[in-house]
PDB file of C-alpha atoms in Angstrom:
ATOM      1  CA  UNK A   6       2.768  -9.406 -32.668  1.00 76.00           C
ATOM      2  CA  UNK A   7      -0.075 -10.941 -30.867  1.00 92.00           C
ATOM      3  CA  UNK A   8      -3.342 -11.702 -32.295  1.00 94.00           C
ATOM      4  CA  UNK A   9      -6.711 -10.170 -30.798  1.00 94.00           C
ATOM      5  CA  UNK A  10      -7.752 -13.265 -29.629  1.00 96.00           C
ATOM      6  CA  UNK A  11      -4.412 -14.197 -28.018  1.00 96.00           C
ATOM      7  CA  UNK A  12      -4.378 -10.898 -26.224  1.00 97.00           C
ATOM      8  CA  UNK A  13      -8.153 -11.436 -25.165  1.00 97.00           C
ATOM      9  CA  UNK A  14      -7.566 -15.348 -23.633  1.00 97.00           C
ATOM     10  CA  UNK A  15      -4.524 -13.601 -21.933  1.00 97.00           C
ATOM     11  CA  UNK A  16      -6.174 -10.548 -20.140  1.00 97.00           C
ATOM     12  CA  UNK A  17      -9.444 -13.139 -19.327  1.00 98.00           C
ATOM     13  CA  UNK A  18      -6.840 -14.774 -17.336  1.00 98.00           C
ATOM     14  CA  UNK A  19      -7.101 -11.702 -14.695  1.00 97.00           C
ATOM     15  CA  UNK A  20     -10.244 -13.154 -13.714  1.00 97.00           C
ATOM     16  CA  UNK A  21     -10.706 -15.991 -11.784  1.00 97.00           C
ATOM     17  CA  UNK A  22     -13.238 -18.199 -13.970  1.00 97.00           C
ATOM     18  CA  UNK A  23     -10.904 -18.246 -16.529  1.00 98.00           C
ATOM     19  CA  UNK A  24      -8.330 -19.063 -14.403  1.00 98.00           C
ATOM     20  CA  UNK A  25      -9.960 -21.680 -13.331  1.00 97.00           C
ATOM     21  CA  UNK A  26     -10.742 -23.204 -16.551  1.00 97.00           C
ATOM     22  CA  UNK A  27      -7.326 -22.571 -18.086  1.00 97.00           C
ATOM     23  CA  UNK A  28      -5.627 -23.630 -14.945  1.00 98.00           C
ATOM     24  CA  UNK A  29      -2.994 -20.903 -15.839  1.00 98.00           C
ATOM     25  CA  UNK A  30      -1.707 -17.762 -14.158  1.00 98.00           C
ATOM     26  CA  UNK A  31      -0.423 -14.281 -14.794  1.00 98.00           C
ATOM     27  CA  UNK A  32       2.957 -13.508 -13.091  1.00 98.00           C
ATOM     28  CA  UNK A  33       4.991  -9.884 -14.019  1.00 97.00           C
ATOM     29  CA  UNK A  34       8.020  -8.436 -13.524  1.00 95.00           C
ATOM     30  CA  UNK A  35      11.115  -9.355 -14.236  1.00 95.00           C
ATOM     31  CA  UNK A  36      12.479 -10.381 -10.783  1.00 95.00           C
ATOM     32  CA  UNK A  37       9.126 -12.632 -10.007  1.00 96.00           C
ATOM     33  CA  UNK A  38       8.869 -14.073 -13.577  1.00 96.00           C
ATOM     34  CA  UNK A  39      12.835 -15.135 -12.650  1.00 96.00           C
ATOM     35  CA  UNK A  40      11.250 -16.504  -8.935  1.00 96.00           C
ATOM     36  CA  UNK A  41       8.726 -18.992 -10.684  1.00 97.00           C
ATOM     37  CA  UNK A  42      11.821 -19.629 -13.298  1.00 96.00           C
ATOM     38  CA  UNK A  43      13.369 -20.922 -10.484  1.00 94.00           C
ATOM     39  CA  UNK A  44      10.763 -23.001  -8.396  1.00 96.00           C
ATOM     40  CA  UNK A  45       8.760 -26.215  -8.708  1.00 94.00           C
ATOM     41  CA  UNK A  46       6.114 -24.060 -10.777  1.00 96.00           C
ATOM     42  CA  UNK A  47       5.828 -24.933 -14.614  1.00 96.00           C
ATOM     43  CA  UNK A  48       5.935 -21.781 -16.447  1.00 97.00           C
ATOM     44  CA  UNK A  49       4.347 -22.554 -19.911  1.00 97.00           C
ATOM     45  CA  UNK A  50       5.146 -19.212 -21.866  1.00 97.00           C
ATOM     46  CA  UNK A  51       7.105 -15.821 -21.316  1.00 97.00           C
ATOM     47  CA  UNK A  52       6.171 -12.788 -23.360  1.00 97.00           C
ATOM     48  CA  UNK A  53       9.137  -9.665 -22.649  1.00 96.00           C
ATOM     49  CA  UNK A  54      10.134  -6.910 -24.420  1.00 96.00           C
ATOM     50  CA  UNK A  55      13.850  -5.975 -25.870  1.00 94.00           C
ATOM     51  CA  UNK A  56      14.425  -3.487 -22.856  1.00 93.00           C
ATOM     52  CA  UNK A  57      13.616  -6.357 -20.549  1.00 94.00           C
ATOM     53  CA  UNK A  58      15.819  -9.213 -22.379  1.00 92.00           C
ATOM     54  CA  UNK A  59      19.030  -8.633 -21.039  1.00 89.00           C
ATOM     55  CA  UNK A  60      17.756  -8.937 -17.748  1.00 92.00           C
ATOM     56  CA  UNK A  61      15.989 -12.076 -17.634  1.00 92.00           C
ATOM     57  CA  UNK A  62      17.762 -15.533 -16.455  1.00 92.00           C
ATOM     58  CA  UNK A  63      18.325 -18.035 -19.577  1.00 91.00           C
ATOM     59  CA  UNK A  64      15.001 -19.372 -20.332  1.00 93.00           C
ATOM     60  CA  UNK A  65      14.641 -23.126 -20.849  1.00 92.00           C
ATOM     61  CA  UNK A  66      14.110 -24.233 -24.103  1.00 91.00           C
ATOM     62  CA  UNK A  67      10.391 -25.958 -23.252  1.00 94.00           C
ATOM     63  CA  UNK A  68       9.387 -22.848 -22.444  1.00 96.00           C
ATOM     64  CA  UNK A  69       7.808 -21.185 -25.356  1.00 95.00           C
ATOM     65  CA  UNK A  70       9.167 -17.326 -25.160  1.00 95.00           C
ATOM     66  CA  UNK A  71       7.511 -13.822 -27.318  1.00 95.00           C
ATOM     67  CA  UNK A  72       9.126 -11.080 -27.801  1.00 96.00           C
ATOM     68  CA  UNK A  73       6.842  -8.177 -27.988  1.00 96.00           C
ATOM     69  CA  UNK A  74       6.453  -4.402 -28.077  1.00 95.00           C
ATOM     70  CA  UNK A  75       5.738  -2.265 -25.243  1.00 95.00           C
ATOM     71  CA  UNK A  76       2.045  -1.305 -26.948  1.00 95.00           C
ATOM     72  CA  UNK A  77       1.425  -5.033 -27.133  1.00 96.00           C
ATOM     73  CA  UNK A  78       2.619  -5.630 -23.490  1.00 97.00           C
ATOM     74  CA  UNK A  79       0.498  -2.831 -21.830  1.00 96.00           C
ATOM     75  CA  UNK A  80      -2.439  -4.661 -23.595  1.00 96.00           C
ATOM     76  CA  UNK A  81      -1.888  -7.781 -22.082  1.00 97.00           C
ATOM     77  CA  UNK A  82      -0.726  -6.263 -18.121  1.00 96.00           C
ATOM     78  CA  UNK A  83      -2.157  -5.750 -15.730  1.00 93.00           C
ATOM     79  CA  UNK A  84      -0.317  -3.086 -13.974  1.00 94.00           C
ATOM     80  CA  UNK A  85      -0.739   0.631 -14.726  1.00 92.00           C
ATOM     81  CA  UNK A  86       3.066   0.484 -15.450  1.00 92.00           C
ATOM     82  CA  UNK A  87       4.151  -2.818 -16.784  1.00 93.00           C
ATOM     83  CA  UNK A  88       7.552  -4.593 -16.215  1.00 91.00           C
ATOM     84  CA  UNK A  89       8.511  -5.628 -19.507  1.00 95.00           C
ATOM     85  CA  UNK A  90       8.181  -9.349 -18.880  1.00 97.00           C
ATOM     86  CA  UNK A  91       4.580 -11.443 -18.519  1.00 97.00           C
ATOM     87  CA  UNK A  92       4.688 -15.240 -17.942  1.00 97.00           C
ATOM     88  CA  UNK A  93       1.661 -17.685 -17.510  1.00 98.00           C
ATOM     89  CA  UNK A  94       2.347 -20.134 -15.194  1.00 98.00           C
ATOM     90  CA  UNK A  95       0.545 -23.531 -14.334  1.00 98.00           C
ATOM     91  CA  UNK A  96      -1.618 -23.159 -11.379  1.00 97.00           C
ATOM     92  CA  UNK A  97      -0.077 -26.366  -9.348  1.00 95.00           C
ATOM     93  CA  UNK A  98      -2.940 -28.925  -7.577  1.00 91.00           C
ATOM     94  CA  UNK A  99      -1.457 -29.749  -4.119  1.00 90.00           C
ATOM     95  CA  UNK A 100      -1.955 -32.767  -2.348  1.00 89.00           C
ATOM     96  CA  UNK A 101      -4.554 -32.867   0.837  1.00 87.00           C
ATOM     97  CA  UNK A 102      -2.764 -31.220   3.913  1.00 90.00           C
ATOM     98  CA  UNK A 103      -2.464 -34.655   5.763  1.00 91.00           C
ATOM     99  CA  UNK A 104      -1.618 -34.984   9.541  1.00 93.00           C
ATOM    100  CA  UNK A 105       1.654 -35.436   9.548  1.00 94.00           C
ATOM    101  CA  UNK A 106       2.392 -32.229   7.118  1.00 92.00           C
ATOM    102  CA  UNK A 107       0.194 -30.234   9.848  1.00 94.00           C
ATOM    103  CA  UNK A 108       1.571 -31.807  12.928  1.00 94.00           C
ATOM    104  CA  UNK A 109       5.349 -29.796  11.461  1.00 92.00           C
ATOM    105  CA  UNK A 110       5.327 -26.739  12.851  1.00 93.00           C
ATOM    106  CA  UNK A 111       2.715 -23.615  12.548  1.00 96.00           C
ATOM    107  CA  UNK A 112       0.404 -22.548   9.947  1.00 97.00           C
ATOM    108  CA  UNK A 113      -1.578 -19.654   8.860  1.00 98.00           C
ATOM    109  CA  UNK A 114      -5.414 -20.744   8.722  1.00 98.00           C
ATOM    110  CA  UNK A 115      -7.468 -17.454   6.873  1.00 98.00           C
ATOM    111  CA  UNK A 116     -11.229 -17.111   7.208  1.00 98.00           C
ATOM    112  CA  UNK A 117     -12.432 -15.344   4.058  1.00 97.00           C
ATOM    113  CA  UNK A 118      -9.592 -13.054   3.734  1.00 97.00           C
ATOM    114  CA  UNK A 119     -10.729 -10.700   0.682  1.00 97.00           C
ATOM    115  CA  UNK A 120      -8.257  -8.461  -0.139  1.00 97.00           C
ATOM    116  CA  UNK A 121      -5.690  -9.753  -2.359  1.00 97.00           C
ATOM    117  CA  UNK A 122      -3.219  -7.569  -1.333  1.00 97.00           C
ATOM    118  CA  UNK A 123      -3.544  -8.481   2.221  1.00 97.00           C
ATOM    119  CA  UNK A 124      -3.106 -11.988   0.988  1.00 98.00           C
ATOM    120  CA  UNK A 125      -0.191 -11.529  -0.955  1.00 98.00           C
ATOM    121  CA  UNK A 126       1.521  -9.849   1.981  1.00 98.00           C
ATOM    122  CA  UNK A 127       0.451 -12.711   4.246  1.00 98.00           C
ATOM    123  CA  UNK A 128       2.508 -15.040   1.657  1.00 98.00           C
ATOM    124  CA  UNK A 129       5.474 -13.027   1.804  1.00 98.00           C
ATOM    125  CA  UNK A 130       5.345 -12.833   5.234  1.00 98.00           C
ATOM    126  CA  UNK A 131       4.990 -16.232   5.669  1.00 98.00           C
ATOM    127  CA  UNK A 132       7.903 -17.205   3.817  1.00 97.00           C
ATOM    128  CA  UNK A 133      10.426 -14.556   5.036  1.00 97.00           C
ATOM    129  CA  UNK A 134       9.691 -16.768   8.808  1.00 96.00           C
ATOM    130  CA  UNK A 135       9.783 -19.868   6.930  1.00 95.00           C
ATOM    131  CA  UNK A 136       6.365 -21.484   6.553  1.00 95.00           C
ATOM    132  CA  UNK A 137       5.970 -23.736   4.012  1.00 93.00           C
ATOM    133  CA  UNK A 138       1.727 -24.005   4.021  1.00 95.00           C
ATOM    134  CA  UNK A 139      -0.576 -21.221   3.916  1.00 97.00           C
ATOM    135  CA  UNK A 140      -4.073 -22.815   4.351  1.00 98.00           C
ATOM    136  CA  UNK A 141      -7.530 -20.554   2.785  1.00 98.00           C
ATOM    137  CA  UNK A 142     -11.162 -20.926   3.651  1.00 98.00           C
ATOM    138  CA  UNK A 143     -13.061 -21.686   0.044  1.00 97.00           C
ATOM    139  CA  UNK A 144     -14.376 -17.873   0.613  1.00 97.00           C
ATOM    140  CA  UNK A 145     -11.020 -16.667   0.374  1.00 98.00           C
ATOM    141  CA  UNK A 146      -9.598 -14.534  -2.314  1.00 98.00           C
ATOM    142  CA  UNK A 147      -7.601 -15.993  -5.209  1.00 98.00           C
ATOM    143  CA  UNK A 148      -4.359 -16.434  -4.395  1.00 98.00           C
ATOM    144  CA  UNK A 149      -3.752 -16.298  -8.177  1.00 98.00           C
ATOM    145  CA  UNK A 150      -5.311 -12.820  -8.737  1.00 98.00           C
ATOM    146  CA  UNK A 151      -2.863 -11.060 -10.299  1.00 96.00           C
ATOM    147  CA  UNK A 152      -2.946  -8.440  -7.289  1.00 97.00           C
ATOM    148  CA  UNK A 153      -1.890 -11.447  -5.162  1.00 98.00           C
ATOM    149  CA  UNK A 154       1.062 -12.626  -7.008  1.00 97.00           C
ATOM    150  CA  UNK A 155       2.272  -9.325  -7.462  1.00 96.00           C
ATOM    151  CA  UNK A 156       1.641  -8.846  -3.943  1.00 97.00           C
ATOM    152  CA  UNK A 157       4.035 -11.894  -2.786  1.00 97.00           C
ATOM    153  CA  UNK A 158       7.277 -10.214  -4.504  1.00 95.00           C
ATOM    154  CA  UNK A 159       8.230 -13.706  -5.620  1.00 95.00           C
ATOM    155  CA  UNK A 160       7.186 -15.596  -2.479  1.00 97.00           C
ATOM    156  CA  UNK A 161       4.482 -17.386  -3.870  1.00 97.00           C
ATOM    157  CA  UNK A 162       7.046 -19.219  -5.717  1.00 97.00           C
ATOM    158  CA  UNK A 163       7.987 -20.754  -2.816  1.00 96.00           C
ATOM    159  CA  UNK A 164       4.988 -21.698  -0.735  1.00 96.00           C
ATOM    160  CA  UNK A 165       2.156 -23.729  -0.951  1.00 95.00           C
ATOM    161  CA  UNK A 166      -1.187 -22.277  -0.771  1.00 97.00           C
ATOM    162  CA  UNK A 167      -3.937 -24.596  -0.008  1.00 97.00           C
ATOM    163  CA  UNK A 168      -8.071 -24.434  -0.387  1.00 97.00           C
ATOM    164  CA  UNK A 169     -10.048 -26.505   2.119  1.00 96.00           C
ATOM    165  CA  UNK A 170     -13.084 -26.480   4.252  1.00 97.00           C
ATOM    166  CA  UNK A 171     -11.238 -24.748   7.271  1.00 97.00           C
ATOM    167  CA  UNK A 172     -14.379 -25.224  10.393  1.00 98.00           C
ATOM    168  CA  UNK A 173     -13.649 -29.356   9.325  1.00 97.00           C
ATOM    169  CA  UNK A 174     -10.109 -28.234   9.550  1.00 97.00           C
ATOM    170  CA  UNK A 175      -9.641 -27.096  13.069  1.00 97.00           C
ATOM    171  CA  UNK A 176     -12.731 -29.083  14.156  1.00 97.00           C
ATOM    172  CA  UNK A 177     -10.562 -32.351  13.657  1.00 96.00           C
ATOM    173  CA  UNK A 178      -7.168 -30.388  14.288  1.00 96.00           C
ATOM    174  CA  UNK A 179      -4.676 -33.138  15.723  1.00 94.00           C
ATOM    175  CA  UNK A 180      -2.636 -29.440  16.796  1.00 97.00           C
ATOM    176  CA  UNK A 181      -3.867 -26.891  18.710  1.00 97.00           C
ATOM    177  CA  UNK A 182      -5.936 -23.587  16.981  1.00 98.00           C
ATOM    178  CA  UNK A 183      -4.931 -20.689  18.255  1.00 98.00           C
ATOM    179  CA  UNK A 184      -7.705 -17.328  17.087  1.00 98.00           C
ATOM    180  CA  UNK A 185      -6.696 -14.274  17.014  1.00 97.00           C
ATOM    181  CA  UNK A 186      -9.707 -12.212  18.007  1.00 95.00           C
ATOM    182  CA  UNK A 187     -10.207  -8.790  20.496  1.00 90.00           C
ATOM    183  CA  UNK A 188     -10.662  -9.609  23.809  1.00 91.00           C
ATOM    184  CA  UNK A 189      -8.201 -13.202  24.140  1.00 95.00           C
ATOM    185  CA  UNK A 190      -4.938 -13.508  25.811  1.00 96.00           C
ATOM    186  CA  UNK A 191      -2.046 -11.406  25.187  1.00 97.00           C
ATOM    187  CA  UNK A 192       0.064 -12.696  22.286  1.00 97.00           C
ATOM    188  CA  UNK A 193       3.213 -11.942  24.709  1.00 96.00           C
ATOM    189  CA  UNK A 194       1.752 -14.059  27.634  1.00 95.00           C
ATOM    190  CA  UNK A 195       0.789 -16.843  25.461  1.00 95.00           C
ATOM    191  CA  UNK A 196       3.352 -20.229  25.341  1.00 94.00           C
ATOM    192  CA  UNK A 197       2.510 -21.817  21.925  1.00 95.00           C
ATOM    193  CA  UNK A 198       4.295 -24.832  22.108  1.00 94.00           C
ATOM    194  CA  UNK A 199       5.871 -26.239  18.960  1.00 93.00           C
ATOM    195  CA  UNK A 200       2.764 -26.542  16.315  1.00 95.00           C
ATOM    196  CA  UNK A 201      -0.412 -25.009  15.897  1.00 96.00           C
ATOM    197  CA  UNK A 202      -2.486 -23.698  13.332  1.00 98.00           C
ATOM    198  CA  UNK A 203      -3.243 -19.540  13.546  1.00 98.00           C
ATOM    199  CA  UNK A 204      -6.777 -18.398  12.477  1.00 98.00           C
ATOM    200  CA  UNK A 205      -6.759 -15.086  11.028  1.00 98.00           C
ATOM    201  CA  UNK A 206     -10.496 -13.222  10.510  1.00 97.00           C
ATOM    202  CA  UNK A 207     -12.030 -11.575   7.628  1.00 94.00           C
ATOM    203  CA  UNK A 208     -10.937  -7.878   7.170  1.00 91.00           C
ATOM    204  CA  UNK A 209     -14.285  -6.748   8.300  1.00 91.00           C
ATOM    205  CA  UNK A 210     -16.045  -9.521  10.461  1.00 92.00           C
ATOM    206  CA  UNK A 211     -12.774 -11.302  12.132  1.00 95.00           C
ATOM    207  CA  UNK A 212     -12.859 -14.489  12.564  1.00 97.00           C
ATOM    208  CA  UNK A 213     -16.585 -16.397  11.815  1.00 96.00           C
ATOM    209  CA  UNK A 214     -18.908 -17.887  13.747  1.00 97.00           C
ATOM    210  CA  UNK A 215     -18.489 -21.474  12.782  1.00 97.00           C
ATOM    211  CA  UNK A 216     -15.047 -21.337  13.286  1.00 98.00           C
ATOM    212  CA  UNK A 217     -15.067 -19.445  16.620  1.00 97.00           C
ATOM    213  CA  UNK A 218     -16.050 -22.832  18.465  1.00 96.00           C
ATOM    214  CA  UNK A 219     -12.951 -24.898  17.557  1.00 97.00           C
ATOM    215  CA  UNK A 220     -10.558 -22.364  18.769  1.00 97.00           C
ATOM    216  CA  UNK A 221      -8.321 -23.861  21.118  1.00 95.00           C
ATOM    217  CA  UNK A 222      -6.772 -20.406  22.888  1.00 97.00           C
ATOM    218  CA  UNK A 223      -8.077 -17.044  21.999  1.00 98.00           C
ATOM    219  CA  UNK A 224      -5.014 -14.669  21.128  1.00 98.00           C
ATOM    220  CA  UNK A 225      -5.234 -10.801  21.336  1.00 96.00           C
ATOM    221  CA  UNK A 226      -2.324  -8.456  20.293  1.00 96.00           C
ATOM    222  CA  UNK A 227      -2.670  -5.785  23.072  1.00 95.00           C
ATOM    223  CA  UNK A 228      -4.101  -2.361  21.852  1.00 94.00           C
ATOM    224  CA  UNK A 229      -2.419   0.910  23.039  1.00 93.00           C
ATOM    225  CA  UNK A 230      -3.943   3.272  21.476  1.00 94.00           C
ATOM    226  CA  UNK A 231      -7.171   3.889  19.992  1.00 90.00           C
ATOM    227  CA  UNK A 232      -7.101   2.210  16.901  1.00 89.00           C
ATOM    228  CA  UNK A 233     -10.541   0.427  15.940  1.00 86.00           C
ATOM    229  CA  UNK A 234      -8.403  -2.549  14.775  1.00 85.00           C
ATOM    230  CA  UNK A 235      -5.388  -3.993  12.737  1.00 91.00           C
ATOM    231  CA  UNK A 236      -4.809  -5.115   9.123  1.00 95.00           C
ATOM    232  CA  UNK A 237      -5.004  -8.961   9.066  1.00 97.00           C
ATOM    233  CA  UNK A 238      -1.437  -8.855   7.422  1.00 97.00           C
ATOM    234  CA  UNK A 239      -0.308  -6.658   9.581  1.00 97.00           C
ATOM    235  CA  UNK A 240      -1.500  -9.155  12.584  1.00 97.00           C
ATOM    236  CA  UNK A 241       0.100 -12.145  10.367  1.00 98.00           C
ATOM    237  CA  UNK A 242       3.089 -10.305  10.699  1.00 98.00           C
ATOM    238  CA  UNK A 243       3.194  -9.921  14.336  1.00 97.00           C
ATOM    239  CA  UNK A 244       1.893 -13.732  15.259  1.00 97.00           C
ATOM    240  CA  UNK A 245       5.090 -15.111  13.060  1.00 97.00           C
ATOM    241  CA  UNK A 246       7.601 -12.989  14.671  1.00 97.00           C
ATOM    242  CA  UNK A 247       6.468 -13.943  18.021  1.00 96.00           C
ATOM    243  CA  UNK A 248       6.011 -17.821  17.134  1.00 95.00           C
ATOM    244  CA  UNK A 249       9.946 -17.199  15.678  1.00 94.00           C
ATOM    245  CA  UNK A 250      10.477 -15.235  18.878  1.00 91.00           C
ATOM    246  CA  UNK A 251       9.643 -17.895  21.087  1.00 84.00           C
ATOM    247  CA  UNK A 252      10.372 -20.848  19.474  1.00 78.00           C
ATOM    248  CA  UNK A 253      14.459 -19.345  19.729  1.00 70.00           C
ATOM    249  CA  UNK A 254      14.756 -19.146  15.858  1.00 51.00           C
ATOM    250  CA  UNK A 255      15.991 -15.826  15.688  1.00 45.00           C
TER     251      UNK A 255
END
């Protein structure tokens, strides 16, 4: 049984102050709890229920583990249906991106992305075509929100997600910065070389105006039909499977 106060400095962790100051992190569900399990993460405690025992991995014995009841778990969730399994994990503090991690390859650069679903996605997308760096504007959503992780499916895990001041970013970019606005060059006509970093926009405002400057090659994906625009995850999506696409990694 948990204590009042232990269930309140859990459920503070949903928001991002506390966060912050605890520098810990809600992850559910039994297959993403077992993800972090298995990654570079440190997960410092793991609170399941009897239903979800027999399905987690063996946990390590320097992880502290709770059982608890299904009343005490849907106190502590998040989710409208919880998963029988909570960890808090140790939000990790990454090295600077230096040049020679940028200069490997392509990264995702997002202007104030707000949704943390969209984020999420844009994590799990990133790893399925194996990027390693996923780079945020300070005005960015958390990618620890707990709509975020659950989001990822696991693939948060995996990558690194990185804060930074993104218009000194692809100011002093030693790679090109391709944008991907409206009215650029076709995505499909486009040769993007072996590196680069991708600028995705805000959900509402694209991509901002002191970032606009530094782009290198403006990149549009064609429009068909009538639609006003695209989800930014969606248009993550569609940038990494033509940079796989053309780079012959398929």
């Amino acid at each position: 049984m948990l204590s009042k106060p232990q269930i309140r400095a859990i459920t503070l962790l949903q928001q991002k102050k506390f966060r912050k100051e605890q520098g810990l992190f809600i992850v559910e569900g039994i297959k993403s709890v077992t993800e972090f399990l298995h990654s570079d993460y440190s997960v410092q405690r793991i609170y399941y229920t009897t239903q979800a025992a027999a399905k987690l991995p063996k946990i390590p014995q320097n992880i502290k583990s709770v059982k608890i009841d299904d009343t005490t778990l849907a106190r502590i969730s998040s989710l409208k249906s919880p998963q029988g399994v909570l960890a808090l994990v140790s939000i990790p503090d990454y090295p600077p991106l230096t040049t020679d991690v940028l200069q490997k390859g392509f990264h995702l650069v997002l202007d104030d992305i707000q949704d943390p679903g969209n984020l999420g996605t844009i994590i799990r997308t990133a790893e399925w075509f194996g990027l390693k760096h996923v780079i945020c504007s300070i005005g960015s959503v958390d990618a620890y929100n707990p709509k975020t992780v659950q989001a990822s499916m696991g693939s948060l895990a995996r990558m690194q997600i990185h804060y930074t001041d993104i218009v000194k970013l692809v100011a002093y970019s030693p790679i090109p910065v391709f944008g991907a606005v409206l009215d650029g060059n076709s995505i499909y006509d486009t040769d993007f070389g072996e590196q680069g970093l991708v600028v995705l926009g805000n959900e509402g405002n694209g991509i901002g105006p002191a970032v606009l400057p530094h782009i290198t090659q403006h990149i549009t994906i064609p429009r068909i039909g009538q639609a006003e625009s695209l989800n930014v995850a969606i248009s993550a999506a569609l940038f990494c499977a033509e940079l796989t696409r053309k780079r012959g990694n398929t």
